[in-house]
């Protein structure tokens, strides 16, 4: 069959390419239903990723957050119509010590490898996870983002000290909101605090114990562990504040992506015996844990719906461009595309 792929060929320019795919191959075919735009997609779309990266990775279909329905399964594991979340990380080898998302050989969709903006996506059987069939697909569309803090906390579990009475999350954006929500479920007896700077965003964090403006943090506030979700230039200021308020031998999970190096007060890191834990992307196990969380706590999906507005229905390339351009001015929540093209 001829599959249509909607590739970014240069900043803000998307064209259709065609690829001949065989249904005889051992791949599960998924029809995308809802796709979600990530900041990384925007850096490619706007051309701010850097000339070398753009030259190396384009042309390429964007989007690594998405859900769809199975239309063909040669293994007969999934019935046609089964709702699934698609896993963008695609390992080509297995390592006994290094997780799939850290292997240099792994391919990642929408990062040098075609993403989910296709008529049909051809996936290995271990690159999808079945969703609750009554789930809101607009919310499930950005499950990949939810797996990021889920993966970070799985690393935290292995590396941090056992004292876990309080957590602080720096960053009041989408990632900070999701991280607080997961912490609330995984550590129900812990004190959860959010540290941010934008009042209307902080108003959404009604389920945490404490809300602090980063410019007005009381001196006596202390936490056992912290998750940094600020990113960009804000990473340095967030890490600096965390080091001031974290208890000795606490851990800092670093999730915010910065394009430039940031300074860290290593003197106090050493003095307090702080552990810095870096995390990037996620793998199949993190997707399965996240979907299990959806099954166990349906209210998680309800709270995540606060991040979603009316989806953009996509019937043409021009609709894709409208969605991406609108997302650039979106200061809260996720831009979701209903894939009807």
Coordinates of C-alpha atoms in Angstrom, one line a residue:
X1 CA 0.0 0.0 0.0
X2 CA 1.1 3.6 -0.6
X3 CA 1.4 5.5 2.7
X4 CA 1.2 9.3 2.7
X5 CA 3.7 11.0 5.1
X6 CA 3.5 14.7 6.0
X7 CA 7.1 15.9 6.2
X8 CA 8.6 19.1 7.3
X9 CA 11.1 20.0 4.5
X10 CA 12.1 23.5 5.8
X11 CA 10.9 25.8 8.5
X12 CA 7.1 26.1 8.3
X13 CA 6.9 24.2 5.1
X14 CA 5.2 20.7 5.0
X15 CA 5.0 18.5 2.0
X16 CA 3.6 15.1 1.3
X17 CA 5.9 12.2 0.5
X18 CA 4.9 8.7 -0.4
X19 CA 6.2 5.4 0.8
X20 CA 5.3 1.9 -0.4
X21 CA 4.6 -0.3 2.6
X22 CA 3.9 -4.0 2.6
X23 CA 1.2 -5.5 4.8
X24 CA 3.1 -8.8 4.6
X25 CA 5.7 -7.5 7.0
X26 CA 5.5 -8.2 10.7
X27 CA 4.3 -4.8 11.6
X28 CA 1.1 -3.5 13.3
X29 CA -0.6 -0.8 11.4
X30 CA -2.1 2.0 13.4
X31 CA -4.3 4.9 12.1
X32 CA -3.5 8.0 14.1
X33 CA -6.5 9.6 15.7
X34 CA -5.1 12.4 18.0
X35 CA -1.7 13.9 17.9
X36 CA -0.1 16.4 20.4
X37 CA 2.5 19.1 19.6
X38 CA 5.6 19.2 21.7
X39 CA 8.1 22.0 22.2
X40 CA 10.7 19.9 20.4
X41 CA 8.4 19.7 17.4
X42 CA 8.1 23.5 17.5
X43 CA 11.9 24.0 17.5
X44 CA 12.0 22.0 14.2
X45 CA 8.9 23.7 12.8
X46 CA 10.2 27.2 13.4
X47 CA 13.8 26.4 12.4
X48 CA 15.2 27.3 15.9
X49 CA 16.7 23.8 16.4
X50 CA 20.0 25.0 14.7
X51 CA 21.1 24.9 11.1
X52 CA 23.2 21.8 11.4
X53 CA 20.5 19.8 13.1
X54 CA 17.9 21.0 10.6
X55 CA 20.2 20.1 7.7
X56 CA 20.9 16.6 9.1
X57 CA 17.3 15.7 10.1
X58 CA 15.0 17.1 7.5
X59 CA 12.9 16.1 5.6
X60 CA 11.1 14.5 8.5
X61 CA 7.5 14.0 9.7
X62 CA 6.9 15.7 13.1
X63 CA 5.1 14.6 16.2
X64 CA 6.1 11.9 18.8
X65 CA 3.0 12.2 21.0
X66 CA 0.0 10.4 19.7
X67 CA -2.7 7.8 19.9
X68 CA -4.6 5.8 17.3
X69 CA -6.6 2.7 16.4
X70 CA -5.2 -0.6 15.2
X71 CA -6.3 -1.3 11.6
X72 CA -4.1 -4.4 10.9
X73 CA -2.3 -6.8 13.2
X74 CA -0.6 -9.8 11.6
X75 CA 0.1 -11.3 15.1
X76 CA -3.7 -11.2 15.9
X77 CA -2.9 -9.8 19.3
X78 CA -5.0 -6.7 18.8
X79 CA -8.5 -6.5 17.3
X80 CA -9.2 -3.8 14.6
X81 CA -10.3 -0.7 16.4
X82 CA -8.3 -1.2 19.6
X83 CA -7.2 2.2 21.0
X84 CA -3.4 2.3 21.6
X85 CA -0.7 4.8 22.5
X86 CA 2.2 4.7 20.2
X87 CA 5.8 4.6 21.6
X88 CA 8.2 6.9 19.7
X89 CA 11.4 5.4 20.9
X90 CA 12.6 2.6 18.7
X91 CA 15.5 0.6 19.9
X92 CA 17.5 -1.7 17.6
X93 CA 19.5 -3.5 20.3
X94 CA 19.2 -4.4 23.9
X95 CA 21.7 -3.6 26.7
X96 CA 21.7 -5.3 30.1
X97 CA 22.7 -2.1 31.8
X98 CA 21.6 0.9 29.7
X99 CA 17.8 1.6 29.2
X100 CA 16.5 1.7 25.6
X101 CA 16.0 5.5 25.7
X102 CA 19.7 6.1 26.4
X103 CA 21.2 3.8 23.8
X104 CA 22.9 5.9 21.1
X105 CA 21.6 3.4 18.5
X106 CA 18.0 3.9 19.3
X107 CA 15.8 5.8 16.8
X108 CA 13.3 8.4 18.1
X109 CA 10.4 9.5 16.0
X110 CA 10.3 13.2 15.0
X111 CA 14.0 13.5 15.8
X112 CA 15.8 12.3 12.6
X113 CA 13.2 9.6 12.1
X114 CA 9.6 10.1 10.7
X115 CA 7.1 10.9 13.4
X116 CA 3.4 10.2 13.6
X117 CA 2.1 12.7 11.0
X118 CA 1.3 9.9 8.5
X119 CA -1.9 8.3 7.1
X120 CA -0.8 5.1 8.8
X121 CA 2.0 4.2 11.2
X122 CA 3.8 0.9 11.0
X123 CA 5.0 -0.3 14.4
X124 CA 6.7 -3.3 16.0
X125 CA 4.5 -5.1 18.4
X126 CA 6.4 -3.8 21.4
X127 CA 6.0 -0.1 20.3
X128 CA 2.4 0.3 21.4
X129 CA 0.3 -0.1 24.6
X130 CA -3.4 -0.7 24.7
X131 CA -5.4 2.1 26.3
X132 CA -8.6 2.0 28.4
X133 CA -11.2 1.8 25.6
X134 CA -13.3 4.6 27.2
X135 CA -10.4 7.0 27.7
X136 CA -10.6 10.5 26.4
X137 CA -8.2 10.3 23.4
X138 CA -7.6 14.1 23.4
X139 CA -5.9 13.6 26.8
X140 CA -4.3 10.3 25.9
X141 CA -2.7 12.0 22.9
X142 CA 0.1 13.5 25.1
X143 CA 0.7 10.3 27.1
X144 CA 4.3 10.4 26.0
X145 CA 4.8 13.6 28.0
X146 CA 3.3 11.9 31.0
X147 CA 5.8 9.1 30.7
X148 CA 8.7 11.6 31.1
X149 CA 8.2 12.2 34.9
X150 CA 7.1 8.6 35.3
X151 CA 10.5 7.5 33.9
X152 CA 12.3 10.1 36.0
X153 CA 10.6 8.9 39.2
X154 CA 11.5 5.3 38.3
X155 CA 15.2 6.4 38.2
X156 CA 14.6 8.3 41.5
X157 CA 13.3 5.1 43.2
X158 CA 16.6 3.4 42.4
X159 CA 19.0 6.2 43.4
X160 CA 17.5 8.3 46.1
X161 CA 17.6 7.9 49.9
X162 CA 14.5 6.3 51.5
X163 CA 13.4 9.5 53.4
X164 CA 10.6 10.7 51.1
X165 CA 8.3 12.8 53.3
X166 CA 8.3 15.9 51.0
X167 CA 8.8 16.8 47.4
X168 CA 9.1 20.1 45.7
X169 CA 8.5 20.7 42.0
X170 CA 10.0 23.8 40.3
X171 CA 8.1 24.9 37.1
X172 CA 4.4 25.7 36.8
X173 CA 4.0 24.6 33.2
X174 CA 2.6 21.5 31.7
X175 CA 5.4 19.2 32.8
X176 CA 5.3 20.6 36.4
X177 CA 1.5 20.1 36.5
X178 CA 1.9 16.4 35.3
X179 CA 4.8 15.8 37.7
X180 CA 2.8 17.0 40.7
X181 CA -0.2 14.9 39.7
X182 CA 2.0 11.7 39.5
X183 CA 3.7 12.5 42.8
X184 CA 0.3 12.8 44.4
X185 CA -0.6 9.3 43.3
X186 CA 2.7 7.5 43.8
X187 CA 3.5 9.2 47.2
X188 CA 0.0 9.9 48.7
X189 CA 1.4 10.5 52.2
X190 CA 4.1 12.9 51.2
X191 CA 3.9 16.7 51.3
X192 CA 3.9 18.0 47.7
X193 CA 4.8 21.6 47.0
X194 CA 4.8 23.5 43.7
X195 CA 7.2 26.5 43.1
X196 CA 6.2 28.8 40.2
X197 CA 5.9 32.4 39.1
X198 CA 2.6 32.7 37.2
X199 CA -0.5 33.0 39.3
X200 CA -3.1 31.8 36.7
X201 CA -1.0 28.7 36.1
X202 CA -0.5 28.0 39.8
X203 CA -4.3 28.2 40.3
X204 CA -4.5 24.8 38.5
X205 CA -2.5 23.1 41.2
X206 CA -5.4 22.6 43.7
X207 CA -4.3 19.1 44.6
X208 CA -0.9 19.9 46.1
X209 CA -0.2 20.8 49.7
X210 CA 1.7 24.1 49.2
X211 CA 1.9 26.7 46.4
X212 CA 4.9 29.0 46.5
X213 CA 5.8 32.0 44.2
X214 CA 9.5 31.6 43.5
X215 CA 10.0 35.3 44.4
X216 CA 8.4 34.9 47.9
X217 CA 9.6 31.5 49.3
X218 CA 9.8 31.6 53.1
X219 CA 13.3 30.9 54.4
X220 CA 12.1 28.0 56.6
X221 CA 10.7 26.0 53.7
X222 CA 12.6 22.7 53.2
X223 CA 12.1 19.6 51.1
X224 CA 13.5 16.1 51.0
X225 CA 13.7 15.9 47.2
X226 CA 13.0 18.1 44.2
X227 CA 12.1 17.8 40.5
X228 CA 13.2 20.6 38.2
X229 CA 10.7 21.2 35.4
X230 CA 11.6 24.8 34.5
X231 CA 13.8 24.3 31.5
X232 CA 15.5 27.0 29.4
X233 CA 17.1 29.9 31.2
X234 CA 14.9 29.2 34.2
X235 CA 16.8 25.9 34.9
X236 CA 19.7 27.7 36.5
X237 CA 17.6 29.8 38.8
X238 CA 15.4 26.8 39.7
X239 CA 18.4 24.6 40.5
X240 CA 19.9 27.3 42.6
X241 CA 16.8 27.7 44.7
X242 CA 16.4 23.9 45.1
X243 CA 19.9 23.6 46.4
X244 CA 19.1 26.3 49.0
X245 CA 15.9 24.6 50.2
X246 CA 16.7 20.9 49.8
X247 CA 17.6 18.8 52.9
X248 CA 21.0 17.1 53.2
X249 CA 21.4 14.0 50.9
X250 CA 18.3 14.9 48.9
X251 CA 18.0 14.2 45.2
X252 CA 17.3 16.6 42.4
X253 CA 15.6 15.1 39.3
X254 CA 16.5 17.3 36.3
X255 CA 13.8 17.4 33.6
X256 CA 13.9 20.9 32.2
X257 CA 15.7 21.0 28.8
X258 CA 18.1 23.9 28.3
X259 CA 19.8 24.7 25.0
X260 CA 22.7 26.3 26.8
X261 CA 24.9 25.2 29.7
X262 CA 23.8 26.4 33.2
X263 CA 25.8 27.1 36.3
X264 CA 25.4 24.9 39.3
X265 CA 26.6 25.7 42.9
X266 CA 28.7 22.6 43.2
X267 CA 30.1 23.7 46.5
X268 CA 26.7 23.3 48.1
X269 CA 26.0 20.1 46.1
X270 CA 29.1 18.7 47.8
X271 CA 28.4 20.1 51.2
X272 CA 24.8 18.8 51.3
X273 CA 25.7 15.5 49.6
X274 CA 23.0 16.1 46.9
X275 CA 22.4 13.6 44.2
X276 CA 21.6 15.0 40.7
X277 CA 19.6 12.6 38.6
X278 CA 19.3 13.3 34.8
X279 CA 16.5 11.8 32.8
X280 CA 15.6 11.9 29.1
X281 CA 12.7 10.5 27.1
X282 CA 11.2 7.2 28.1
X283 CA 10.7 3.6 27.0
X284 CA 8.1 0.9 26.7
X285 CA 8.1 0.1 30.5
X286 CA 7.3 3.8 31.3
X287 CA 4.4 3.8 28.8
X288 CA 3.0 0.6 30.4
X289 CA 3.3 2.1 33.9
X290 CA 1.6 5.3 32.8
X291 CA -1.3 3.4 31.2
X292 CA -1.6 1.3 34.4
X293 CA -1.9 4.6 36.3
X294 CA -4.8 5.6 34.0
X295 CA -6.5 2.3 34.8
X296 CA -5.9 2.5 38.5
X297 CA -6.7 6.2 38.9
X298 CA -9.3 7.4 36.3
X299 CA -9.3 10.8 38.0
X300 CA -5.8 11.3 36.7
X301 CA -7.2 11.5 33.2
X302 CA -9.9 13.9 34.4
X303 CA -7.2 16.2 35.9
X304 CA -5.0 16.0 32.8
X305 CA -8.0 17.2 30.8
X306 CA -7.3 20.7 32.3
X307 CA -4.4 20.9 29.8
X308 CA -6.6 20.4 26.7
X309 CA -8.6 22.9 24.8
X310 CA -10.7 22.3 21.7
X311 CA -8.6 20.1 19.3
X312 CA -7.7 21.3 15.8
X313 CA -9.3 19.1 13.2
X314 CA -6.7 18.3 10.6
X315 CA -8.0 17.8 7.0
X316 CA -5.2 19.5 5.1
X317 CA -1.6 20.6 5.3
X318 CA -2.9 24.2 5.9
X319 CA -4.7 22.9 9.0
X320 CA -1.4 21.5 10.3
X321 CA 0.2 24.9 9.9
X322 CA -2.6 26.6 11.7
X323 CA -2.3 24.3 14.6
X324 CA 1.5 24.8 14.9
X325 CA 1.2 28.6 14.6
X326 CA -1.6 28.7 17.2
X327 CA 0.5 26.6 19.6
X328 CA 3.3 29.1 19.5
X329 CA 1.1 31.6 21.4
X330 CA -0.3 29.0 23.8
X331 CA 1.0 29.7 27.3
X332 CA -0.8 26.9 29.1
X333 CA -1.8 23.4 28.1
X334 CA -1.3 21.2 25.1
X335 CA -2.3 21.7 21.5
X336 CA -4.0 18.6 20.3
X337 CA -4.8 17.8 16.6
X338 CA -7.7 15.5 15.6
X339 CA -6.1 13.6 12.7
X340 CA -8.7 13.5 10.0
X341 CA -6.5 14.1 7.0

